[in-house]
Tab-separated table of C-alpha atoms in Angstrom:
chain	number	residue	atom	x	y	z
A	26	MET	CA	-57.862	-72.680	49.341
A	27	LYS	CA	-57.966	-75.739	48.401
A	28	LEU	CA	-60.746	-78.338	48.582
A	29	LYS	CA	-59.977	-82.150	49.710
A	30	ASN	CA	-62.252	-83.854	48.397
A	31	LYS	CA	-62.276	-82.186	45.072
A	32	LEU	CA	-65.572	-83.429	42.594
A	33	ILE	CA	-64.825	-84.496	39.033
A	34	THR	CA	-67.277	-83.232	37.525
A	35	LEU	CA	-68.194	-83.638	33.187
A	36	VAL	CA	-68.963	-80.036	32.059
A	37	VAL	CA	-71.030	-78.461	29.677
A	38	ALA	CA	-69.744	-74.656	29.148
A	39	PHE	CA	-72.758	-72.444	28.941
A	40	LEU	CA	-71.647	-68.646	27.829
A	41	ALA	CA	-73.744	-65.788	27.603
A	42	ALA	CA	-75.546	-64.240	25.574
A	43	ILE	CA	-77.174	-62.532	22.706
A	44	SER	CA	-78.695	-58.662	22.063
A	45	PHE	CA	-79.367	-56.836	19.076
A	46	ALA	CA	-78.788	-53.450	20.244
A	47	LEU	CA	-75.422	-52.575	21.830
A	48	PRO	CA	-75.523	-53.045	25.879
A	49	SER	CA	-75.629	-49.755	27.600
A	50	GLN	CA	-73.308	-51.237	30.330
A	51	VAL	CA	-71.949	-54.960	31.521
A	52	ASN	CA	-73.045	-56.630	34.419
A	53	ALA	CA	-72.051	-59.677	33.782
A	54	ALA	CA	-69.393	-61.115	36.471
A	55	LEU	CA	-65.972	-60.122	37.613
A	56	ASN	CA	-63.348	-62.754	37.983
A	57	GLY	CA	-60.484	-63.181	40.115
A	58	ILE	CA	-58.366	-65.023	42.802
A	59	ASP	CA	-57.911	-65.902	45.698
A	60	VAL	CA	-54.393	-66.189	47.998
A	61	SER	CA	-52.865	-67.778	50.474
A	62	SER	CA	-49.521	-68.699	52.036
A	63	ASN	CA	-49.822	-71.894	49.692
A	64	ASN	CA	-49.117	-68.618	46.907
A	65	TYR	CA	-45.846	-67.787	48.826
A	66	GLY	CA	-44.362	-64.467	47.410
A	67	ILE	CA	-47.263	-64.305	44.874
A	68	ASP	CA	-47.073	-60.217	44.010
A	69	VAL	CA	-50.981	-59.646	43.279
A	70	SER	CA	-50.201	-56.719	41.898
A	71	ARG	CA	-48.648	-58.411	39.134
A	72	VAL	CA	-51.435	-60.847	37.756
A	73	PRO	CA	-54.400	-60.132	36.108
A	74	ALA	CA	-57.711	-59.967	38.114
A	75	ASP	CA	-60.878	-57.697	38.547
A	76	PHE	CA	-60.622	-58.902	42.404
A	77	ALA	CA	-57.874	-61.189	44.968
A	78	ILE	CA	-58.981	-62.566	47.771
A	79	VAL	CA	-56.749	-63.157	50.901
A	80	LYS	CA	-56.003	-65.403	53.467
A	81	ALA	CA	-56.121	-63.657	56.934
A	82	THR	CA	-56.107	-66.298	59.750
A	83	GLU	CA	-56.986	-69.786	60.698
A	84	GLY	CA	-58.541	-71.497	64.174
A	85	THR	CA	-57.099	-68.880	67.005
A	86	GLY	CA	-53.490	-68.643	66.230
A	87	TYR	CA	-52.444	-68.348	62.681
A	88	VAL	CA	-51.785	-65.155	60.564
A	89	ASN	CA	-51.187	-65.311	57.032
A	90	PRO	CA	-47.349	-64.278	56.955
A	91	GLN	CA	-48.344	-62.929	53.710
A	92	PHE	CA	-52.374	-61.020	54.681
A	93	GLN	CA	-51.104	-57.474	55.420
A	94	THR	CA	-48.461	-57.441	51.989
A	95	ASN	CA	-50.741	-59.397	49.312
A	96	ALA	CA	-54.105	-56.837	50.760
A	97	GLN	CA	-51.699	-54.267	50.067
A	98	GLN	CA	-50.942	-55.344	46.587
A	99	THR	CA	-54.689	-55.647	45.509
A	100	LEU	CA	-56.006	-52.494	46.547
A	101	SER	CA	-52.718	-50.913	45.441
A	102	SER	CA	-53.124	-52.217	41.889
A	103	GLY	CA	-57.034	-51.339	41.482
A	104	LYS	CA	-58.102	-54.845	42.246
A	105	LYS	CA	-61.415	-55.592	44.771
A	106	LEU	CA	-60.232	-56.186	47.670
A	107	GLY	CA	-61.574	-60.324	49.224
A	108	ILE	CA	-60.468	-61.187	53.348
A	109	TYR	CA	-60.810	-64.354	54.653
A	110	HIS	CA	-60.821	-66.633	57.607
A	111	PHE	CA	-60.427	-70.647	57.297
A	112	LEU	CA	-62.731	-72.571	60.400
A	113	ASN	CA	-60.681	-74.364	62.590
A	114	ALA	CA	-63.363	-77.077	64.267
A	115	GLY	CA	-64.174	-75.565	68.196
A	116	ASP	CA	-65.040	-72.539	69.924
A	117	PRO	CA	-65.754	-69.998	66.972
A	118	ILE	CA	-65.634	-66.914	69.265
A	119	PRO	CA	-62.551	-66.505	69.850
A	120	GLN	CA	-61.190	-67.316	65.824
A	121	ALA	CA	-63.668	-64.705	64.610
A	122	GLU	CA	-61.852	-62.180	67.082
A	123	ALA	CA	-58.227	-63.087	65.695
A	124	PHE	CA	-60.173	-62.631	62.262
A	125	VAL	CA	-61.729	-58.948	63.671
A	126	LYS	CA	-58.378	-57.994	64.586
A	127	GLN	CA	-56.571	-58.730	61.966
A	128	VAL	CA	-59.190	-57.014	59.036
A	129	ARG	CA	-60.012	-53.840	61.187
A	130	PRO	CA	-57.657	-51.287	58.979
A	131	TYR	CA	-59.710	-52.788	56.239
A	132	ILE	CA	-63.705	-52.436	57.403
A	133	GLY	CA	-65.802	-51.485	54.219
A	134	LYS	CA	-63.118	-51.945	51.941
A	135	ALA	CA	-62.702	-55.707	51.335
A	136	VAL	CA	-65.629	-58.694	51.016
A	137	LEU	CA	-65.208	-60.585	54.072
A	138	GLY	CA	-65.618	-64.567	53.909
A	139	LEU	CA	-65.391	-67.957	56.287
A	140	ASP	CA	-63.773	-71.001	53.911
A	141	PHE	CA	-65.862	-73.876	55.448
A	142	GLU	CA	-64.051	-77.349	54.619
A	143	ASP	CA	-62.645	-79.857	56.426
A	144	THR	CA	-58.859	-81.296	56.579
A	145	ASN	CA	-57.199	-84.280	58.314
A	146	TYR	CA	-56.426	-81.766	61.649
A	147	SER	CA	-60.151	-80.658	62.053
A	148	LYS	CA	-64.130	-81.544	60.568
A	149	VAL	CA	-65.951	-78.377	60.284
A	150	GLN	CA	-68.534	-79.929	57.549
A	151	ASN	CA	-70.788	-81.485	60.395
A	152	ALA	CA	-73.906	-80.433	62.014
A	153	ASN	CA	-72.109	-79.446	65.569
A	154	GLY	CA	-69.811	-76.829	62.142
A	155	VAL	CA	-73.196	-75.383	61.240
A	156	VAL	CA	-73.488	-74.082	64.249
A	157	ASN	CA	-70.094	-72.786	64.634
A	158	ALA	CA	-69.958	-71.091	61.044
A	159	LYS	CA	-72.891	-69.371	61.879
A	160	ARG	CA	-71.549	-68.714	65.214
A	161	TRP	CA	-68.705	-67.093	63.375
A	162	LEU	CA	-70.478	-64.770	60.696
A	163	ASP	CA	-72.689	-63.970	63.367
A	164	TYR	CA	-70.393	-62.444	65.770
A	165	VAL	CA	-67.753	-60.714	62.488
A	166	TYR	CA	-71.362	-59.014	61.669
A	167	GLN	CA	-71.719	-57.969	64.894
A	168	GLN	CA	-68.451	-56.334	65.292
A	169	THR	CA	-67.764	-54.969	61.733
A	170	GLY	CA	-71.290	-54.284	60.436
A	171	VAL	CA	-70.150	-56.787	57.225
A	172	ARG	CA	-72.396	-59.716	56.367
A	173	PRO	CA	-69.472	-61.905	55.525
A	174	TRP	CA	-69.914	-64.444	52.548
A	175	ILE	CA	-69.039	-68.432	53.318
A	176	TYR	CA	-67.058	-70.896	51.402
A	177	MET	CA	-67.993	-74.250	50.947
A	178	SER	CA	-68.140	-77.210	48.499
A	179	LEU	CA	-71.529	-78.054	46.336
A	180	SER	CA	-71.576	-81.403	48.730
A	181	ALA	CA	-71.893	-79.576	51.879
A	182	GLU	CA	-74.635	-76.625	50.793
A	183	ASN	CA	-76.581	-79.584	49.636
A	184	GLY	CA	-75.993	-81.944	52.744
A	185	LEU	CA	-76.049	-79.843	55.778
A	186	SER	CA	-79.241	-77.858	56.744
A	187	TRP	CA	-78.504	-74.556	56.995
A	188	PRO	CA	-80.466	-72.085	59.184
A	189	ALA	CA	-82.828	-70.012	57.354
A	190	ASP	CA	-80.981	-66.640	58.364
A	191	VAL	CA	-77.775	-68.297	57.078
A	192	ILE	CA	-79.024	-68.526	53.947
A	193	ALA	CA	-80.903	-65.124	53.807
A	194	ASN	CA	-78.185	-62.556	55.505
A	195	TYR	CA	-74.692	-64.064	54.007
A	196	GLY	CA	-74.215	-65.093	50.480
A	197	ILE	CA	-72.104	-67.999	49.409
A	198	TRP	CA	-68.640	-69.380	47.291
A	199	ILE	CA	-69.211	-72.539	45.863
A	200	ALA	CA	-66.071	-74.552	44.912
A	201	GLN	CA	-66.110	-77.314	43.150
A	202	TYR	CA	-63.613	-78.535	40.336
A	203	ASN	CA	-64.193	-80.310	36.546
A	204	SER	CA	-60.968	-81.839	36.669
A	205	TYR	CA	-57.398	-81.785	37.581
A	206	ASN	CA	-56.073	-80.322	34.323
A	207	PRO	CA	-54.207	-76.789	33.677
A	208	VAL	CA	-56.619	-74.154	33.270
A	209	TYR	CA	-55.251	-71.041	31.294
A	210	GLY	CA	-57.125	-67.811	31.956
A	211	TYR	CA	-59.904	-67.142	32.545
A	212	GLN	CA	-62.610	-69.481	31.711
A	213	PRO	CA	-65.735	-69.961	34.065
A	214	ARG	CA	-68.271	-72.517	33.579
A	215	ASP	CA	-71.820	-73.840	34.844
A	216	LEU	CA	-71.906	-75.380	38.329
A	217	PHE	CA	-72.211	-78.960	37.803
A	218	GLY	CA	-75.544	-79.876	39.642
A	219	SER	CA	-77.278	-77.386	41.644
A	220	ILE	CA	-77.187	-75.372	45.112
A	221	LYS	CA	-80.581	-76.412	46.969
A	222	GLN	CA	-80.627	-74.294	49.417
A	223	TRP	CA	-79.312	-70.915	49.006
A	224	PRO	CA	-81.431	-69.063	46.079
A	225	SER	CA	-77.874	-68.550	44.193
A	226	MET	CA	-74.392	-68.878	44.286
A	227	THR	CA	-72.585	-65.200	44.559
A	228	ALA	CA	-69.406	-66.747	43.876
A	229	PHE	CA	-68.096	-69.547	42.000
A	230	GLN	CA	-64.452	-70.987	42.376
A	231	TYR	CA	-64.245	-73.126	39.206
A	232	SER	CA	-60.336	-74.195	39.838
A	233	SER	CA	-57.280	-74.911	41.402
A	234	MET	CA	-55.453	-75.407	38.144
A	235	GLY	CA	-56.053	-71.751	37.083
A	236	TYR	CA	-52.423	-70.251	35.547
A	237	LEU	CA	-52.068	-66.669	34.791
A	238	SER	CA	-49.054	-64.072	33.885
A	239	GLY	CA	-47.459	-62.863	36.712
A	240	TRP	CA	-47.085	-66.263	38.543
A	241	GLY	CA	-45.264	-69.370	37.285
A	242	GLN	CA	-48.064	-71.957	39.408
A	243	ASN	CA	-51.565	-73.058	39.669
A	244	LEU	CA	-53.970	-70.423	41.159
A	245	ASP	CA	-57.557	-70.861	42.277
A	246	LEU	CA	-60.115	-68.991	40.172
A	247	SER	CA	-63.434	-67.593	40.803
A	248	VAL	CA	-66.162	-65.704	39.139
A	249	PHE	CA	-68.278	-63.142	40.999
A	250	TYR	CA	-71.712	-62.638	40.293
A	251	GLY	CA	-71.936	-58.827	39.910
A	252	ASP	CA	-70.352	-55.978	39.019
A	253	ARG	CA	-68.170	-53.432	41.253
A	254	ASN	CA	-70.582	-51.950	42.778
A	255	THR	CA	-72.008	-55.385	43.614
A	256	TRP	CA	-68.774	-55.890	45.429
A	257	ASP	CA	-68.745	-52.210	47.516
A	258	LYS	CA	-71.855	-53.338	48.446
A	259	TYR	CA	-71.082	-56.473	50.571
A	260	ALA	CA	-67.928	-55.355	51.734
A	261	ALA	CA	-70.173	-51.803	53.151
A	262	ALA	CA	-69.829	-51.896	56.744
A	263	ASN	CA	-73.461	-50.378	56.490
A	264	GLY	CA	-75.254	-53.289	59.074
A	265	SER	CA	-77.853	-53.637	56.170
A	266	THR	CA	-78.618	-56.757	54.314
A	267	ALA	CA	-75.812	-57.595	51.920
A	268	PRO	CA	-78.037	-59.296	49.009
A	269	VAL	CA	-77.523	-63.327	48.817
A	270	THR	CA	-77.497	-62.751	45.012
A	271	PRO	CA	-76.107	-59.651	42.645
A	272	VAL	CA	-79.694	-59.857	40.871
A	273	PRO	CA	-82.985	-59.666	42.019
A	274	SER	CA	-84.333	-62.440	44.575
A	275	GLN	CA	-86.517	-64.726	43.418
A	276	PRO	CA	-88.750	-67.581	45.225
A	277	ALA	CA	-87.621	-71.004	44.408
A	278	GLU	CA	-88.648	-73.309	42.031
A	279	SER	CA	-87.860	-76.762	41.488
A	280	ASN	CA	-86.415	-77.913	37.543
A	281	VAL	CA	-89.932	-79.362	36.148
A	282	ALA	CA	-90.872	-79.349	33.142
A	283	SER	CA	-92.314	-76.628	31.949
A	284	ASP	CA	-96.083	-76.095	32.867
A	285	THR	CA	-96.771	-74.471	29.300
A	286	ASP	CA	-95.047	-73.182	26.685
A	287	TYR	CA	-95.265	-72.008	22.708
A	288	ALA	CA	-93.372	-70.698	20.156
A	289	GLN	CA	-93.318	-66.829	19.833
A	290	SER	CA	-90.236	-64.826	18.637
A	291	GLY	CA	-89.962	-60.870	19.933
A	292	VAL	CA	-87.453	-58.934	21.725
A	293	PHE	CA	-87.431	-58.294	25.482
A	294	LYS	CA	-86.305	-55.255	27.048
A	295	PRO	CA	-85.553	-55.350	30.922
A	296	SER	CA	-86.575	-52.830	33.146
A	297	THR	CA	-84.967	-54.186	35.992
A	298	THR	CA	-81.733	-56.626	36.259
A	299	VAL	CA	-83.249	-60.073	35.499
A	300	ASN	CA	-80.611	-63.203	35.626
A	301	ILE	CA	-79.611	-65.200	32.325
A	302	ARG	CA	-80.245	-68.944	33.405
A	303	THR	CA	-79.433	-71.849	31.759
A	304	GLY	CA	-82.813	-73.150	32.027
A	305	ALA	CA	-86.242	-71.850	32.465
A	306	GLY	CA	-86.564	-71.953	36.279
A	307	THR	CA	-85.001	-70.358	39.279
A	308	GLY	CA	-83.368	-73.397	40.283
A	309	TYR	CA	-81.154	-73.451	37.438
A	310	THR	CA	-77.888	-72.055	37.852
A	311	ALA	CA	-77.777	-67.390	36.430
A	312	VAL	CA	-74.540	-67.267	34.510
A	313	GLY	CA	-75.187	-63.483	34.047
A	314	SER	CA	-77.346	-60.439	33.712
A	315	TYR	CA	-79.423	-58.579	32.171
A	316	VAL	CA	-79.693	-54.898	32.897
A	317	PRO	CA	-82.104	-52.224	31.697
A	318	GLY	CA	-81.427	-50.409	28.472
A	319	GLU	CA	-79.820	-53.661	26.682
A	320	SER	CA	-82.258	-56.282	25.082
A	321	LEU	CA	-81.950	-59.850	23.391
A	322	VAL	CA	-84.270	-61.807	20.890
A	323	TYR	CA	-86.090	-64.888	22.221
A	324	ASP	CA	-87.735	-67.215	20.426
A	325	HIS	CA	-90.104	-69.234	22.641
A	326	VAL	CA	-92.113	-68.402	25.817
A	327	TYR	CA	-92.561	-70.931	28.684
A	328	ILE	CA	-95.100	-69.813	31.996
A	329	ARG	CA	-93.263	-72.373	34.365
A	330	GLY	CA	-94.684	-71.771	37.837
A	331	SER	CA	-94.929	-68.711	38.722
A	332	TYR	CA	-92.415	-67.110	36.423
A	333	VAL	CA	-92.710	-66.947	32.672
A	334	TRP	CA	-89.791	-67.248	30.967
A	335	ALA	CA	-88.637	-66.574	27.253
A	336	ARG	CA	-85.966	-68.298	25.624
A	337	TYR	CA	-82.401	-66.867	22.894
A	338	LEU	CA	-80.353	-68.564	21.202
A	339	SER	CA	-76.997	-67.091	22.496
A	340	TYR	CA	-73.843	-66.954	20.469
A	341	SER	CA	-72.282	-69.565	21.556
A	342	GLY	CA	-75.148	-72.159	19.561
A	343	ARG	CA	-76.482	-73.049	22.534
A	344	TYR	CA	-79.950	-71.777	25.125
A	345	HIS	CA	-80.343	-69.453	27.404
A	346	TYR	CA	-83.107	-68.033	29.300
A	347	VAL	CA	-84.520	-64.716	31.642
A	348	ALA	CA	-87.481	-63.808	33.426
A	349	LEU	CA	-89.689	-61.677	32.311
A	350	GLY	CA	-91.766	-61.410	34.942
A	351	VAL	CA	-94.444	-63.044	37.688
A	352	ASN	CA	-97.142	-65.123	35.775
A	353	GLY	CA	-100.154	-62.706	36.029
A	354	GLY	CA	-98.538	-59.964	38.292
A	355	GLU	CA	-95.316	-58.022	37.938
A	356	SER	CA	-93.764	-57.247	34.536
A	357	TYR	CA	-89.643	-56.747	34.408
A	358	GLY	CA	-89.728	-55.652	31.242
A	359	SER	CA	-91.264	-54.593	27.932
A	360	ARG	CA	-92.028	-57.050	24.504
A	361	SER	CA	-92.221	-56.883	21.594
A	362	SER	CA	-93.273	-59.630	18.974
A	363	GLY	CA	-91.751	-60.780	15.180
A	364	TYR	CA	-89.056	-59.017	15.364
A	365	THR	CA	-85.914	-60.136	12.839
A	366	SER	CA	-82.796	-59.837	13.933
A	367	PRO	CA	-81.082	-57.540	10.999
A	368	VAL	CA	-77.225	-58.688	9.665
A	369	SER	CA	-74.877	-56.083	10.982
A	370	HIS	CA	-71.762	-55.690	13.009
A	371	THR	CA	-71.696	-55.704	16.340
A	372	TYR	CA	-69.384	-53.171	18.252
A	373	TYR	CA	-68.685	-52.983	22.028
A	374	THR	CA	-67.987	-49.732	23.623
A	375	VAL	CA	-65.268	-50.529	26.743
A	376	ARG	CA	-66.592	-48.688	30.356
A	377	SER	CA	-64.145	-48.786	33.647
A	378	GLY	CA	-64.192	-51.830	34.966
A	379	ASP	CA	-64.380	-54.222	31.795
A	380	SER	CA	-62.710	-57.047	30.906
A	381	PHE	CA	-61.929	-59.389	28.080
A	382	TRP	CA	-64.049	-61.634	29.764
A	383	SER	CA	-67.074	-59.678	31.365
A	384	ILE	CA	-67.242	-58.906	27.271
A	385	ALA	CA	-67.027	-62.389	25.987
A	386	SER	CA	-69.380	-63.859	28.504
A	387	LYS	CA	-71.686	-61.216	27.876
A	388	TYR	CA	-72.118	-62.239	24.127
A	389	GLY	CA	-71.216	-65.155	24.237
A	390	ILE	CA	-67.977	-65.369	22.487
A	391	SER	CA	-64.014	-66.920	24.170
A	392	MET	CA	-61.821	-63.531	25.115
A	393	TYR	CA	-59.095	-65.139	23.284
A	394	THR	CA	-61.656	-64.262	20.358
A	395	LEU	CA	-62.605	-61.228	21.225
A	396	ALA	CA	-59.026	-60.118	21.572
A	397	ALA	CA	-57.735	-61.411	18.336
A	398	ASN	CA	-60.365	-59.656	16.416
A	399	ASN	CA	-58.797	-56.440	17.819
A	400	GLY	CA	-55.095	-57.418	17.520
A	401	LYS	CA	-54.653	-57.911	21.487
A	402	SER	CA	-54.039	-60.788	23.605
A	403	ILE	CA	-56.105	-60.876	26.925
A	404	TYR	CA	-53.381	-59.521	28.911
A	405	SER	CA	-53.453	-56.256	26.833
A	406	VAL	CA	-54.665	-53.024	28.962
A	407	ILE	CA	-57.963	-52.012	27.138
A	408	HIS	CA	-59.466	-48.799	28.092
A	409	PRO	CA	-62.442	-46.730	28.224
A	410	GLY	CA	-63.967	-45.600	25.493
A	411	GLU	CA	-61.859	-47.650	23.179
A	412	SER	CA	-64.452	-49.484	20.676
A	413	LEU	CA	-63.945	-53.119	20.507
A	414	TYR	CA	-64.782	-55.211	17.465
A	415	ILE	CA	-67.758	-58.155	18.743
A	416	ARG	CA	-68.020	-59.671	15.430
């Protein structure tokens, strides 16, 4: 999947996160690829990825000749599967019918998606295109019980007027590239800028120039902000509303200066899943999450709008933020003040579904450093129950 108008941006990569106690699980993200006939000949089973999203159809008459092969390779190698349609201008219902016909065998097994981008032969990023995208999404949901994602550039999310029910019911997969330079291995980064209408991204495609073992040409690289269970919820054909974000939804809040803040150090233990953000506000990018059983050490508290936020320093040397709870209302966990972090080494016990990237992102270190610390490469296989040295 290629955006025709790529955004050239400067990026500061913020990685998550810090914890004084070993986490009971990692719930940060999955990393993966998307493929089409542009990647003709690829064997997805040989490429390291947590997921692969495969192009099935475009318009009303095109079926990707590699669709079935790549979809089966994805499932047989234990990866999570996604399948998408490339929207063309014109009536979206025949396009949706063509897509549903192809994906029937995979309903309940795959996330479904709509690629919403302009080409030199088809312009959809306009008011009429928004109407057509909604009609396509609604039709596919009605026919399959699966609520698809919609893929678009940040400018399309910011600049077009999206209906409230599209925002509420369909997750968004944002594409933005910081450069055309090669990216070796998975190196997710923060979005430059922010989404304006959806509460958060479901997935983020951050490079079209990724290089991974098992394939000698460039690949699109994406990060999904959820775990394997969250992916399965998006794929489920149960007729329920799919989560727009893998963590509890929170009201939109502008990135303005904090109303009140004060210096306080302590330990926060969440009782529900909370986002890790790059600033004290829901408008900032979510780069991961903490779940019940995990802990973090904070050094400052902000009261901003409807929420109370804690700031903490990650191992990468950059500050991140989590919501402690609603200002004057619900608490998202317990906290104690006056904590002094002990000096010790940190180890992590691998769980099913973990990868070097997901573990490294939780601790704010490079996955290459993590692998090297344990005498491995990023392509080495890690097994549940294995103990990895963090720092």
